[in-house]
Amino acid sequence: YSGDLGYDVSFDGGMTWTNMIECYKATNNAGGTYFTDAGRYPNHGIYNPAGNTDPNNAYLTYFAPVLDGSNSADAWGGYGYGRAKFGDLSDTIKHLDTSVPPYYLYIPDGYDVASETGIAITVDVNQDWSTGTVAYQGSLIVSRGVWDDGLQDFVYERSLIDFPTNAENDRPTHVKFAWAPDGLTGWIGIITDNQSVTPLYAERYFYPVFIKTTDGGETWEDPITVRLDGPDGLEGVLNYLTDEQLAELFDPVPAREEIPYTTAFDCDMVVDKWGNPYMSVIIGVGGSTEYSIVDYPYSRGAFAINSIDGGTTWRADLCGKTNMFRGTFGTDYTEDARIQASSTQDGSKVFITWLDTQLEGAEENNAPDIFARGIDVEYYPAYRCLTVDGTGADAPVNVTTFSEAMWQAYFGTTSRYTLSDNGTYTIPFTYEALTTPFDPALPVQFKYIQDFAFTDADWNDCYVGIGEVENNIASVSQNFPNPFSQNSTVSVDLNEKANLKLVVTNLLGQKIMEINRGDVPAGNYEFVLDGSKLGNGIYFYTVFAGKESVTRKMIVE
């Protein structure tokens, strides 16, 4: 009869905790196997009212499926959702909804809360289980909640987004949602086959699809499909396997554009400060049967699939390669790499994490460590790069090596947000310390990893050219005045002769203006920018001197 939901909270940086505060209690015992309002698989977030700096006035929010039986006999069918106030642990609100066609409520995996606008979005796959056989309805269920100051609660409205898939109308394998820091731009990320990609061969595979909102979830744009393979595939996917690895997988070795690729079966989402989505997902060579993935050591990549311009151009950043794919626990439970994504609250840093077993002699992913990689998008579009490991290599960091969690970071979970403090980026992790790893019926202990962090130094020399740079460029001034409407001046000091130019780009990375001075000797130079030719908005100017460059932000009002 379990089904209560609870949370842990610390107000002193993790030194002390209040544990398992019940924010939702299951009470409806209808005499079946479960309480009909028993909660499962909860999503959660934090709503912090605008301008609030007192944690006592912030709220935990939650959204979970419940077992009211309206979409499956004695099982799925409803939602349980609400909020809890941190300043009064007894101040909780609970709501229950049930499946009523055309809404077949199941397990909402996509969820995020925007404190900036007071909007929460939950996304579920609309699938009818009431007959005992899933019947995907060709749509996604979007629950949009708006914070009501009078009620001190989110008020939800429900709608459907048409989303047909393949000829068999199979349900999407995973759906996630995330807000940009502005709380208006949001992205649904979906792992599916919606038949908008023509397969290379007879077998079909999964790929990412994205749906965007720019008005806080009131309206949604048409789906955007990202092709992984073929001549139009993502360069990062086509080239992540070495020639040696291809020779181990194929005989004879095909051209890279002829190799089919597929995502695995789960993903995660964050959105960066520029409003661009980052889907974390495992990608590998497509197997010999439809929707399967080749299981071969280090042949799968942990990727961040992301756009650089709001959904027009896409790229694949390889964060690392995985040795194992799936682990088995007991006789009924399996877990894959649990790839996840986190970001700083301002969206300037993105972090991709996953589980992998690299213990010698292991045969599956059941002795996992947590691996992590950071992506810097602060100075996008001129700069973007990934963290290096402890040796300076282009590789992820093993978070749990030589720790209590080493080889046993079971069911590791990464926080939606990374804590940022003066160039230190702490990612909150939890994992389950299993009494006996292969008997999931025994009690577990949830544990926190509270001492892992990246620092700016982990991005190695990615910042070269951003601050004061030696060699050609001695300095680049901030444009003055800034903001400006008419003219603004940028001053550049060169140590040596160089080919000098200044390029202005918008938030989408599109070039708006270029001033080319050609080859000039060492000395001081000024660029005058005409704001009347730009239009109001945020722009970047990049000064190039030979192979060096410096990028800064400016505002036209």
XYZ file of C-alpha atoms in Angstrom, residues 164-355:
192
model
C 1.775 10.753 -35.081
C 4.619 8.239 -35.185
C 5.421 5.315 -37.503
C 3.001 3.212 -39.546
C 2.278 1.001 -36.542
C 1.664 4.178 -34.494
C 4.046 2.990 -31.804
C 4.312 5.277 -28.808
C 7.417 7.446 -28.392
C 10.003 5.722 -26.247
C 10.741 8.749 -24.028
C 9.584 12.359 -23.686
C 11.225 15.174 -21.674
C 10.675 18.922 -21.257
C 12.825 21.864 -20.132
C 12.554 25.654 -19.879
C 15.104 28.223 -20.965
C 16.113 30.652 -18.195
C 13.588 33.206 -19.508
C 10.668 30.912 -18.644
C 9.014 31.550 -22.014
C 11.092 29.452 -24.407
C 10.696 25.749 -23.748
C 11.424 22.528 -25.598
C 9.856 19.076 -25.614
C 12.428 16.437 -26.541
C 11.168 13.091 -27.857
C 12.903 9.812 -28.729
C 10.794 8.214 -31.459
C 10.348 7.240 -35.097
C 7.747 9.540 -36.609
C 8.576 8.447 -40.188
C 10.024 11.826 -41.116
C 13.449 10.181 -41.595
C 13.895 7.850 -44.564
C 15.978 4.922 -43.264
C 19.216 3.960 -44.964
C 18.065 0.341 -45.212
C 14.959 -1.702 -44.460
C 15.328 -1.418 -40.686
C 13.984 1.653 -38.910
C 15.555 3.239 -35.838
C 14.956 5.964 -33.253
C 16.092 9.586 -33.465
C 15.432 12.882 -31.633
C 12.434 15.091 -32.361
C 11.897 18.512 -30.767
C 8.850 20.740 -30.256
C 9.327 24.391 -29.281
C 7.282 27.044 -27.517
C 8.258 30.701 -27.241
C 5.190 31.985 -25.372
C 5.289 29.988 -22.167
C 3.508 26.927 -23.520
C 0.397 28.647 -24.848
C 1.246 27.550 -28.403
C 3.662 24.995 -29.872
C 5.561 24.987 -33.154
C 5.698 22.067 -35.593
C 8.012 19.164 -34.660
C 11.665 19.369 -35.722
C 13.316 16.062 -36.623
C 17.082 15.622 -36.232
C 18.622 13.053 -38.552
C 21.611 11.185 -37.110
C 22.941 9.201 -40.081
C 23.366 9.320 -43.844
C 24.802 12.133 -45.981
C 22.683 14.659 -44.034
C 23.522 13.160 -40.629
C 25.222 15.001 -37.771
C 28.977 15.236 -38.206
C 29.589 14.432 -34.547
C 27.679 11.149 -34.910
C 29.160 10.172 -38.274
C 32.711 10.535 -36.989
C 32.688 9.529 -33.308
C 33.835 5.945 -33.975
C 37.490 5.486 -34.890
C 38.602 3.609 -37.976
C 39.791 0.806 -35.683
C 36.386 0.533 -34.040
C 34.633 0.416 -37.395
C 36.947 -2.421 -38.458
C 35.906 -4.349 -35.327
C 32.213 -3.814 -36.061
C 32.103 -4.289 -39.836
C 33.691 -6.492 -42.476
C 34.006 -4.936 -44.965
C 33.942 -1.429 -43.460
C 31.253 0.740 -45.109
C 31.521 4.469 -45.756
C 30.603 6.473 -42.677
C 27.523 7.900 -44.420
C 26.279 4.329 -44.979
C 26.242 3.302 -41.298
C 22.806 3.416 -39.593
C 22.666 5.009 -36.147
C 19.997 5.009 -33.474
C 19.392 6.554 -30.113
C 18.904 4.343 -27.104
C 15.599 4.414 -25.268
C 15.783 7.267 -22.773
C 17.011 10.842 -22.736
C 17.039 14.066 -20.721
C 16.734 17.777 -21.542
C 17.982 21.210 -20.515
C 17.901 24.544 -22.375
C 20.826 26.969 -22.396
C 20.886 30.739 -21.827
C 20.353 31.372 -25.529
C 17.176 29.276 -25.666
C 18.825 26.318 -27.387
C 17.910 22.747 -26.328
C 20.394 20.090 -25.182
C 19.190 16.498 -25.287
C 21.429 14.011 -23.506
C 21.114 10.599 -25.149
C 23.090 7.436 -25.868
C 23.679 6.814 -29.582
C 25.037 3.678 -31.226
C 25.079 1.703 -34.433
C 21.657 0.373 -35.396
C 21.260 -3.366 -34.820
C 20.118 -6.080 -37.191
C 16.509 -5.785 -36.041
C 14.379 -2.649 -36.062
C 14.854 -0.224 -33.167
C 17.782 -2.187 -31.738
C 21.255 -0.920 -30.869
C 24.551 -2.798 -31.269
C 25.881 -3.968 -27.909
C 29.668 -3.764 -28.209
C 32.145 -2.219 -25.734
C 32.735 1.494 -26.242
C 30.757 1.537 -29.491
C 28.051 3.773 -28.008
C 28.472 7.478 -27.407
C 27.020 9.663 -24.660
C 25.935 12.696 -26.680
C 24.481 16.157 -26.241
C 22.272 16.786 -29.275
C 21.807 20.535 -29.464
C 20.875 23.416 -31.697
C 23.014 26.504 -32.172
C 20.330 28.817 -33.563
C 16.952 28.040 -32.048
C 16.235 24.897 -34.038
C 17.571 25.515 -37.547
C 21.060 24.049 -37.225
C 21.913 21.029 -35.082
C 25.091 19.435 -33.809
C 26.155 16.427 -31.737
C 28.739 16.875 -28.972
C 30.335 13.574 -27.960
C 30.796 13.580 -24.183
C 32.225 10.067 -23.835
C 31.883 6.449 -24.908
C 30.214 3.770 -22.806
C 31.552 0.304 -22.137
C 28.263 -1.246 -20.999
C 24.665 -0.656 -21.952
C 22.222 -2.398 -19.633
C 22.256 -3.821 -16.122
C 19.881 -6.429 -14.654
C 18.592 -6.264 -11.090
C 16.666 -9.271 -9.826
C 14.620 -11.042 -12.477
C 12.284 -8.219 -13.478
C 14.239 -4.969 -13.530
C 16.746 -3.561 -15.971
C 18.418 -0.163 -16.149
C 20.341 1.424 -19.001
C 22.934 4.191 -18.746
C 20.445 6.668 -17.189
C 21.955 9.531 -19.173
C 20.885 12.874 -17.711
C 21.417 16.602 -18.135
C 21.891 19.515 -15.757
C 22.549 23.222 -16.197
C 23.388 26.282 -14.180
C 20.326 28.411 -13.539
C 21.527 31.049 -15.981
C 22.049 28.378 -18.647
C 25.691 29.304 -19.270
C 26.989 25.812 -18.435
C 25.462 22.449 -19.389
C 26.469 19.125 -17.823
C 25.865 15.626 -19.191
C 26.070 12.618 -16.847
C 25.582 8.878 -17.233
C 26.246 5.506 -15.601
